[in-house]
């Protein structure tokens, strides 16, 4: 057996994580061994994923891997299979990157916690679960992986169980997460009963042909199941609680990796298994859910006064963008959505890590108790600003590049279908971006600028290891923003293309010509959609121009004695250098915290008080929401499918 | 190659870049002050007053507060200015468009590039830790939010309207140069009935975007001591004042190019009649175009900024937000719906 054959890479990647988890249980008592195992497992998995880029993304191959060489016999796929196409690999790459960076960060961040071996075990279980989910070619294995990742995530949420609310958050997540998992299991069972197979490729040949009540119900069940994993509205309160309690590197996994598994599931479901995305009603469903998530969560974030909870709501708001773009079912939309999914992993990871750094140094993430950290933690501040600019869609960072494509995709869709609803989606997306900026201005002012409270005076810059991990993500945020064309050519383009080539996916698994013979005339044709971009945006040229202008202005400024600054040199602050208080004595007066934008909130006070009452924090309510969402999804699926 | 680099340098530094922005921006600000004064029956400062102010501020020492983050405090004004100057490069002057820059940024990008100066002033103010700056930046951000919705609606209406008119395959366009070229051929967009509400909405957005009276809650001198500028002195303060003046130029010229584009001077033909050809004709045409643009900018400033300034009192921040998200947005939305249903 040739281990260097790319055929084996996917299974190795999954195995590495699980193997690492078990080895840490065995040898994890020793710190060096533990770190070494975790580093090797995550690093090698990332390497394997990168090595797969050439055969899959660039050459356009699909890896179909049958465990124990149980290849399909008699037209039925019995064995367990992995199937890695460009879409799966794209998500695999995201996951491996986020996991690797998060692991690097954990080395110094978690070093003061007890039970470190258990942490790494659970950490790697979660990673293995998500990796297995996106590379699997089998619906039941997807369910198994969903179970593994859900329970690992629940345990990790409660990992710092002495923190107030950690157990509560984990319990909520457990309850609603289990409702989601149960939905996935129920959907899987119904599909098996219908099609007598669990192989994704074979299901994709059978399910679209047998429309009916069962199939519709199965779709709704699976859809809601994956929605809980992606925390789409109405499952967003769970994410806020979980992120608020979980350690920062785990937040990176939950937001960057776990939500992606939900998005991946929805794509596989809607585009591949049921092939329903050509239905206007199905597009409406996804776009509607996406837009609602986008807007509701950004307003929820504006009302938060905790750094990590705020980030959690933004995370879902950005997932809303992804879902909206995917739901447009155009080549540009799919590509833009995947691009944004990637960027979401990068900037959200970066932001959660900076939040972790702040927590590490000050012991709190309450926006009302922080302030003025930019002088104590200058590097973290710069990294945070990069992340904040990315998520707020400030050019030239990556968030802008992908959001810009999403605006166009939505507006093009509006023009193409003549449906003004998509124009409103564009407006929501555009305004949400600015609302995101507003809430990050709030964080910037409340945490990094403004006045330094006494409690934070001992804060200092975090260790090099943590800054290094954040630095990787910051560089990736900038690079993927500056070279959108490269990203589209080598990563999101091929991945988006697979969404419209279902036949190829089926045939790669079950043999050439299988889809055509099994499905006859209804075999999905390879859509020859091209990406049409109406706008123009050239970040590199813009940056060059900005640099020229900035340089020229700096030269003029220095020549005109801009640098003749007066600074406070003595120990005591002279009156001239202290802040202006209208002649009164200097007092500590930090403007910041949750209510910074009362001018905005005042106008929306009815909406905010409604939302406040709605988010009771009681798990019974959230379970009820889940059940209602499921019921609505079933009714809708029964009507339209 | 070297010639291209040199050309780019001239574009960025002289025209339509830094020097042009500097002169016309400050001149516009001076005219605005004079107009407001005359409308209020005051004599008003000389038109060149903003120049005097700027140079005087540059001669002053800059005092960095002890609590401030020095780097951010000093770099933020420069970054905002540079971003504004670069933004001005993407706004064509009638026929005069720099081909190399036509495919750098479109309307949606410009919408977000406009945020960079606002963000840089917010960062600069925040870095001082002053409570006045804190309140100022809160108001500034809400003003930006308030203007965002109508601006988005206006740009989408224009994009759709022109996209349909030129028969683009996707039915929309976001390219500013396409919009200006379309107006050269088919007349100004203001002549389209469906876009008139959008034009009015844009006109109303201008003072909000530039932070002029009555939408200047963010730097209300009488209550929060200029907000984010409270701790600024010397050259950085001068740079902020300059940025403010240039933003007036940017917004008014964007308005002119979106709705009053068209043949511009129309003097291209006239120049040919006189017998000028080649480079000389192009230069004269461009000069006249710039002149026409400036005159139009002054008119827009007079109507959109000075007049509004002279007759109103400062609004509270929640009133600003409400005004933009209801009245102005409704106007822009009307345009969008009209355009969408082909009226």
Coordinates of N, CA, C and O in Angstrom, one line a residue, chain A residues 157-291:
Chain A
X157 N -17.3 23.6 26.0 CA -18.0 24.8 26.4 C -18.0 24.9 27.9 O -17.7 25.9 28.5
X158 N -18.2 23.7 28.6 CA -18.2 23.7 30.0 C -16.8 23.4 30.6 O -16.7 23.1 31.8
X159 N -15.8 23.6 29.8 CA -14.5 23.1 30.2 C -14.0 24.0 31.4 O -13.5 23.4 32.4
X160 N -14.2 25.3 31.4 CA -13.9 26.1 32.5 C -15.1 26.2 33.4 O -15.8 27.2 33.5
X161 N -15.5 25.1 34.0 CA -16.8 25.0 34.6 C -16.9 25.8 35.9 O -18.0 25.9 36.5
X162 N -15.8 26.5 36.3 CA -15.9 27.4 37.5 C -16.4 28.7 37.0 O -16.9 29.5 37.9
X163 N -16.3 29.0 35.7 CA -16.8 30.3 35.2 C -18.3 30.3 35.3 O -19.0 29.3 35.0
X164 N -18.9 31.4 35.8 CA -20.3 31.6 35.9 C -20.9 31.3 34.5 O -20.5 31.9 33.6
X165 N -21.9 30.5 34.5 CA -22.7 30.3 33.3 C -22.1 29.3 32.4 O -22.8 28.9 31.4
X166 N -21.0 28.7 32.7 CA -20.4 27.8 31.7 C -21.2 26.5 31.7 O -21.6 26.0 30.6
X167 N -21.6 26.0 32.8 CA -22.4 24.8 32.8 C -23.8 25.0 32.2 O -24.3 24.2 31.5
X168 N -24.3 26.2 32.5 CA -25.6 26.5 32.0 C -25.6 26.6 30.5 O -26.4 26.0 29.8
X169 N -24.5 27.2 30.0 CA -24.4 27.3 28.5 C -24.2 26.0 27.9 O -24.9 25.6 26.9
X170 N -23.4 25.1 28.5 CA -23.2 23.8 28.0 C -24.5 23.0 28.0 O -24.8 22.3 27.1
X171 N -25.3 23.2 29.1 CA -26.6 22.4 29.2 C -27.5 22.9 28.1 O -28.1 22.0 27.4
X172 N -27.6 24.2 27.8 CA -28.5 24.7 26.8 C -28.0 24.1 25.4 O -28.8 23.6 24.6
X173 N -26.7 24.1 25.2 CA -26.2 23.6 24.0 C -26.5 22.2 23.8 O -26.9 21.7 22.8
X174 N -26.3 21.4 24.9 CA -26.6 20.0 24.9 C -28.0 19.7 24.5 O -28.3 18.9 23.6
X175 N -29.0 20.4 25.1 CA -30.4 20.2 24.9 C -30.7 20.5 23.4 O -31.2 19.6 22.7
X176 N -30.4 21.7 23.0 CA -30.8 22.1 21.6 C -30.0 21.3 20.6 O -30.5 20.9 19.6
X177 N -28.7 21.2 20.9 CA -27.8 20.4 20.0 C -28.3 19.0 19.8 O -28.3 18.5 18.7
X178 N -28.9 18.4 20.9 CA -29.4 17.0 20.8 C -30.7 17.0 20.0 O -30.9 16.1 19.2
X179 N -31.5 18.0 20.1 CA -32.7 18.1 19.2 C -32.2 18.1 17.8 O -32.7 17.4 16.9
X180 N -31.2 18.9 17.5 CA -30.6 18.9 16.1 C -30.1 17.6 15.7 O -30.5 17.1 14.6
X181 N -29.3 16.9 16.5 CA -28.8 15.7 16.2 C -29.9 14.6 15.9 O -29.8 13.8 15.0
X182 N -30.9 14.7 16.8 CA -32.0 13.8 16.6 C -32.7 14.0 15.3 O -33.1 13.0 14.6
X183 N -32.8 15.3 14.9 CA -33.5 15.6 13.6 C -32.7 14.9 12.5 O -33.2 14.3 11.6
X184 N -31.3 15.1 12.6 CA -30.5 14.5 11.6 C -30.7 13.0 11.5 O -30.8 12.4 10.4
X185 N -30.7 12.4 12.7 CA -30.9 10.9 12.7 C -32.2 10.5 12.1 O -32.3 9.6 11.3
X186 N -33.2 11.2 12.5 CA -34.6 10.9 12.0 C -34.6 11.1 10.5 O -35.2 10.2 9.8
X187 N -34.0 12.2 10.0 CA -34.0 12.4 8.6 C -33.3 11.3 7.9 O -33.7 10.8 6.8
X188 N -32.2 10.9 8.4 CA -31.4 9.8 7.8 C -32.2 8.5 7.8 O -32.1 7.8 6.7
X189 N -32.9 8.2 8.8 CA -33.7 7.0 8.8 C -34.7 7.0 7.7 O -34.9 6.0 7.0
X190 N -35.4 8.1 7.6 CA -36.4 8.2 6.6 C -35.8 8.0 5.2 O -36.4 7.3 4.4
X191 N -34.7 8.6 5.0 CA -34.1 8.5 3.7 C -33.6 7.1 3.4 O -33.8 6.6 2.3
X192 N -33.2 6.4 4.5 CA -32.7 5.0 4.3 C -33.9 4.1 4.0 O -33.9 3.3 3.1
X193 N -35.0 4.4 4.6 CA -36.2 3.6 4.4 C -36.7 3.9 3.0 O -37.2 2.9 2.3
X194 N -36.5 5.0 2.4 CA -36.9 5.4 1.1 C -36.0 4.8 0.0 O -36.4 4.2 -1.0
X195 N -34.7 4.9 0.3 CA -33.7 4.6 -0.8 C -32.9 3.4 -0.6 O -32.2 2.9 -1.5
X196 N -32.9 2.8 0.6 CA -32.2 1.6 1.0 C -30.7 1.8 0.8 O -30.0 0.9 0.4
X197 N -30.2 3.0 0.9 CA -28.8 3.2 0.8 C -28.5 4.5 1.7 O -29.4 5.3 1.9
X198 N -27.2 4.6 2.1 CA -26.9 5.8 2.9 C -25.7 6.5 2.2 O -25.3 7.5 2.6
X199 N -25.3 6.0 1.1 CA -24.2 6.6 0.3 C -24.7 7.9 -0.3 O -25.8 7.9 -0.9
X200 N -24.0 9.0 -0.1 CA -24.5 10.3 -0.5 C -24.7 10.3 -2.1 O -25.7 10.8 -2.5
X201 N -23.7 9.7 -2.8 CA -23.8 9.8 -4.2 C -25.0 9.0 -4.7 O -25.8 9.5 -5.6
X202 N -25.2 7.8 -4.1 CA -26.3 7.0 -4.6 C -27.7 7.7 -4.1 O -28.6 7.6 -4.9
X203 N -27.7 8.2 -2.9 CA -28.9 8.9 -2.5 C -29.3 10.0 -3.5 O -30.4 10.2 -3.8
X204 N -28.2 10.7 -4.0 CA -28.4 11.8 -4.9 C -29.1 11.4 -6.2 O -29.6 12.1 -6.9
X205 N -28.9 10.1 -6.5 CA -29.6 9.6 -7.8 C -31.0 9.2 -7.5 O -31.8 9.1 -8.4
X206 N -31.3 8.8 -6.2 CA -32.6 8.2 -6.0 C -33.6 9.3 -5.4 O -34.7 9.4 -5.9
X207 N -33.1 10.1 -4.5 CA -34.0 11.0 -3.7 C -34.7 12.0 -4.7 O -36.0 12.2 -4.6
X208 N -34.0 12.6 -5.6 CA -34.7 13.6 -6.4 C -35.8 13.0 -7.2 O -36.8 13.7 -7.6
X209 N -35.8 11.7 -7.5 CA -36.8 11.0 -8.3 C -38.1 10.7 -7.5 O -39.1 10.6 -8.0
X210 N -37.9 10.4 -6.2 CA -39.0 10.0 -5.4 C -39.5 11.1 -4.5 O -39.3 11.1 -3.3
X211 N -40.2 12.1 -5.1 CA -40.8 13.1 -4.3 C -41.9 12.6 -3.5 O -42.6 11.7 -4.0
X212 N -42.2 13.2 -2.4 CA -43.3 12.7 -1.6 C -43.2 13.2 -0.2 O -42.3 13.9 0.2
X213 N -44.2 12.9 0.6 CA -44.3 13.4 1.9 C -43.1 13.0 2.7 O -42.4 13.8 3.4
X214 N -42.7 11.7 2.6 CA -41.5 11.3 3.4 C -40.3 12.1 3.1 O -39.6 12.5 4.0
X215 N -40.1 12.3 1.8 CA -38.9 12.9 1.4 C -38.9 14.4 1.9 O -37.9 14.9 2.4
X216 N -40.0 15.0 1.8 CA -40.1 16.4 2.3 C -39.8 16.5 3.8 O -39.1 17.4 4.2
X217 N -40.4 15.6 4.5 CA -40.2 15.6 6.0 C -38.7 15.4 6.3 O -38.1 16.0 7.1
X218 N -38.1 14.4 5.5 CA -36.7 14.1 5.8 C -35.9 15.4 5.5 O -35.0 15.7 6.2
X219 N -36.3 16.1 4.4 CA -35.5 17.3 4.1 C -35.6 18.3 5.3 O -34.6 18.8 5.7
X220 N -36.8 18.5 5.7 CA -37.0 19.5 6.8 C -36.2 19.1 8.0 O -35.5 19.9 8.7
X221 N -36.2 17.8 8.4 CA -35.5 17.3 9.6 C -34.0 17.5 9.4 O -33.3 18.1 10.3
X222 N -33.5 17.1 8.3 CA -32.0 17.3 8.1 C -31.6 18.7 8.1 O -30.6 19.2 8.6
X223 N -32.5 19.5 7.4 CA -32.2 21.0 7.3 C -32.1 21.6 8.7 O -31.2 22.3 9.0
X224 N -33.1 21.3 9.5 CA -33.1 21.9 10.8 C -32.0 21.4 11.6 O -31.3 22.2 12.4
X225 N -31.7 20.1 11.5 CA -30.5 19.6 12.2 C -29.2 20.3 11.9 O -28.5 20.7 12.8
X226 N -29.0 20.6 10.6 CA -27.8 21.3 10.3 C -27.9 22.8 10.6 O -26.8 23.4 10.9
X227 N -29.1 23.3 10.7 CA -29.2 24.7 11.1 C -28.8 24.9 12.6 O -28.2 25.9 12.9
X228 N -29.1 23.9 13.4 CA -28.7 24.0 14.8 C -27.2 24.0 14.9 O -26.6 24.6 15.7
X229 N -26.5 23.2 14.0 CA -25.0 23.2 14.0 C -24.5 24.5 13.5 O -23.4 24.9 14.0
X230 N -25.2 25.2 12.6 CA -24.7 26.5 12.1 C -25.2 27.7 12.9 O -24.9 28.8 12.7
X231 N -26.1 27.4 13.9 CA -26.7 28.4 14.8 C -27.4 29.5 14.0 O -27.5 30.6 14.4
X232 N -28.0 29.1 12.9 CA -28.9 30.0 12.2 C -30.1 30.4 13.1 O -30.5 29.6 13.9
X233 N -30.6 31.6 12.9 CA -31.8 32.0 13.6 C -32.8 30.9 13.4 O -33.0 30.5 12.3
X234 N -33.5 30.4 14.4 CA -33.7 30.8 15.8 C -32.8 30.1 16.8 O -33.1 29.9 17.9
X235 N -31.6 29.6 16.3 CA -30.8 28.9 17.3 C -29.6 29.7 17.8 O -28.7 29.2 18.3
X236 N -29.7 31.0 17.4 CA -28.5 31.9 17.8 C -28.2 32.1 19.2 O -27.1 32.3 19.6
X237 N -29.2 32.0 20.2 CA -28.9 32.3 21.6 C -27.9 31.3 22.1 O -27.1 31.6 23.0
X238 N -27.9 30.1 21.6 CA -27.0 29.1 22.1 C -25.6 29.5 21.9 O -24.7 29.3 22.7
X239 N -25.3 30.0 20.7 CA -24.0 30.3 20.3 C -23.5 31.4 21.3 O -22.3 31.3 21.7
X240 N -24.3 32.4 21.6 CA -23.9 33.5 22.4 C -23.5 32.9 23.8 O -22.4 33.2 24.3
X241 N -24.3 32.0 24.3 CA -24.0 31.5 25.7 C -22.7 30.6 25.6 O -21.8 30.8 26.4
X242 N -22.6 29.8 24.5 CA -21.5 28.9 24.4 C -20.2 29.7 24.3 O -19.2 29.4 25.0
X243 N -20.2 30.7 23.4 CA -19.0 31.5 23.2 C -18.6 32.3 24.4 O -17.4 32.4 24.7
X244 N -19.6 32.7 25.1 CA -19.3 33.5 26.3 C -18.6 32.7 27.4 O -17.8 33.2 28.1
X245 N -18.9 31.4 27.4 CA -18.3 30.6 28.5 C -17.0 29.9 28.0 O -16.1 29.6 28.8
X246 N -17.0 29.5 26.8 CA -15.9 28.6 26.3 C -14.6 29.4 26.3 O -14.5 30.6 26.1
X247 N -13.4 28.7 26.5 CA -12.1 29.3 26.3 C -12.0 29.8 24.9 O -12.6 29.2 23.9
X248 N -11.1 30.8 24.6 CA -11.0 31.5 23.3 C -10.7 30.5 22.2 O -11.4 30.5 21.1
X249 N -9.7 29.6 22.3 CA -9.5 28.7 21.2 C -10.6 27.8 20.9 O -10.8 27.4 19.7
X250 N -11.5 27.5 21.9 CA -12.7 26.7 21.6 C -13.7 27.5 20.9 O -14.4 27.0 20.0
X251 N -13.8 28.8 21.2 CA -14.7 29.7 20.5 C -14.3 29.7 19.0 O -15.1 29.8 18.1
X252 N -13.0 29.7 18.8 CA -12.5 29.7 17.4 C -13.0 28.5 16.7 O -13.5 28.5 15.5
X253 N -13.0 27.4 17.4 CA -13.5 26.1 16.7 C -15.0 26.2 16.6 O -15.5 25.8 15.5
X254 N -15.7 26.7 17.6 CA -17.1 26.7 17.5 C -17.6 27.6 16.3 O -18.4 27.3 15.5
X255 N -17.0 28.8 16.3 CA -17.4 29.7 15.2 C -16.8 29.4 13.9 O -17.4 29.5 12.9
X256 N -15.5 29.1 13.9 CA -14.8 28.9 12.6 C -15.0 27.5 12.0 O -14.9 27.4 10.8
X257 N -15.3 26.6 12.8 CA -15.3 25.2 12.3 C -16.7 24.5 12.4 O -17.2 24.0 11.5
X258 N -17.3 24.7 13.6 CA -18.5 24.0 13.8 C -19.6 24.6 13.0 O -20.4 23.8 12.4
X259 N -19.7 25.9 12.9 CA -20.8 26.5 12.1 C -20.6 26.2 10.6 O -21.5 26.0 9.9
X260 N -19.3 26.0 10.2 CA -19.0 25.6 8.9 C -19.6 24.3 8.6 O -20.0 24.0 7.4
X261 N -19.5 23.4 9.6 CA -20.0 22.0 9.3 C -21.5 22.1 9.0 O -22.0 21.4 8.2
X262 N -22.2 23.0 9.7 CA -23.6 23.2 9.5 C -23.9 23.7 8.1 O -24.7 23.2 7.3
X263 N -23.1 24.7 7.7 CA -23.2 25.3 6.3 C -22.9 24.2 5.3 O -23.7 24.1 4.3
X264 N -21.9 23.4 5.5 CA -21.5 22.4 4.6 C -22.7 21.4 4.5 O -23.1 21.0 3.4
X265 N -23.3 21.0 5.6 CA -24.4 20.1 5.6 C -25.6 20.6 4.8 O -26.2 19.9 4.0
X266 N -25.9 21.9 4.9 CA -27.0 22.5 4.2 C -26.7 22.5 2.7 O -27.6 22.2 1.9
X267 N -25.4 22.8 2.4 CA -25.1 22.8 0.9 C -25.2 21.4 0.3 O -25.9 21.2 -0.7
X268 N -24.7 20.4 1.0 CA -24.8 19.0 0.5 C -26.2 18.6 0.4 O -26.6 18.0 -0.6
X269 N -27.0 19.0 1.4 CA -28.4 18.6 1.4 C -29.2 19.3 0.2 O -29.8 18.6 -0.6
X270 N -29.0 20.6 0.1 CA -29.9 21.3 -0.8 C -29.4 21.2 -2.3 O -30.2 21.0 -3.2
X271 N -28.1 21.2 -2.4 CA -27.6 21.2 -3.8 C -27.4 19.7 -4.3 O -27.6 19.5 -5.5
X272 N -27.0 18.8 -3.4 CA -26.6 17.5 -3.9 C -27.7 16.5 -3.7 O -28.2 15.9 -4.6
X273 N -28.1 16.3 -2.4 CA -29.0 15.2 -2.1 C -30.3 15.4 -2.7 O -30.9 14.5 -3.4
X274 N -30.9 16.5 -2.5 CA -32.3 16.8 -3.0 C -32.3 17.6 -4.3 O -33.3 17.6 -4.9
X275 N -31.2 18.2 -4.6 CA -31.1 19.0 -5.8 C -32.3 19.9 -6.0 O -33.0 19.9 -7.0
X276 N -32.5 20.7 -4.9 CA -33.7 21.5 -4.9 C -33.4 23.0 -5.2 O -34.3 23.8 -5.2
X277 N -32.1 23.3 -5.4 CA -31.8 24.7 -5.4 C -32.3 25.4 -6.7 O -32.2 26.6 -6.7
X278 N -32.7 24.7 -7.7 CA -33.3 25.4 -8.8 C -34.7 25.8 -8.6 O -35.3 26.5 -9.4
X279 N -35.3 25.4 -7.4 CA -36.6 25.9 -7.1 C -36.5 27.3 -6.5 O -35.7 27.6 -5.6
X280 N -37.4 28.2 -7.0 CA -37.4 29.6 -6.4 C -37.8 29.6 -5.0 O -37.2 30.3 -4.2
X281 N -38.7 28.7 -4.6 CA -39.1 28.6 -3.2 C -38.0 28.2 -2.2 O -37.9 28.7 -1.1
X282 N -37.1 27.3 -2.7 CA -36.0 26.9 -1.9 C -35.0 28.0 -1.7 O -34.4 28.2 -0.7
X283 N -34.8 28.7 -2.9 CA -33.9 29.9 -2.8 C -34.4 30.9 -1.8 O -33.7 31.4 -1.0
X284 N -35.7 31.1 -1.9 CA -36.3 32.1 -1.0 C -36.1 31.7 0.5 O -35.7 32.5 1.3
X285 N -36.2 30.4 0.7 CA -36.1 29.9 2.1 C -34.7 30.2 2.6 O -34.6 30.8 3.7
X286 N -33.7 29.8 1.9 CA -32.3 30.0 2.4 C -32.0 31.5 2.5 O -31.4 32.0 3.5
X287 N -32.4 32.3 1.4 CA -32.0 33.7 1.5 C -32.8 34.4 2.6 O -32.2 35.2 3.3
X288 N -34.0 34.0 2.8 CA -34.8 34.6 3.9 C -34.1 34.3 5.2 O -33.9 35.2 6.0
X289 N -33.8 33.0 5.5 CA -33.2 32.7 6.7 C -31.9 33.4 6.9 O -31.5 33.9 8.0
X290 N -31.1 33.5 5.8 CA -29.8 34.1 5.9 C -29.9 35.6 6.2 O -29.3 36.1 7.1
X291 N -30.9 36.3 5.5 CA -31.0 37.7 5.8 C -31.5 38.0 7.2 O -31.0 38.9 7.8

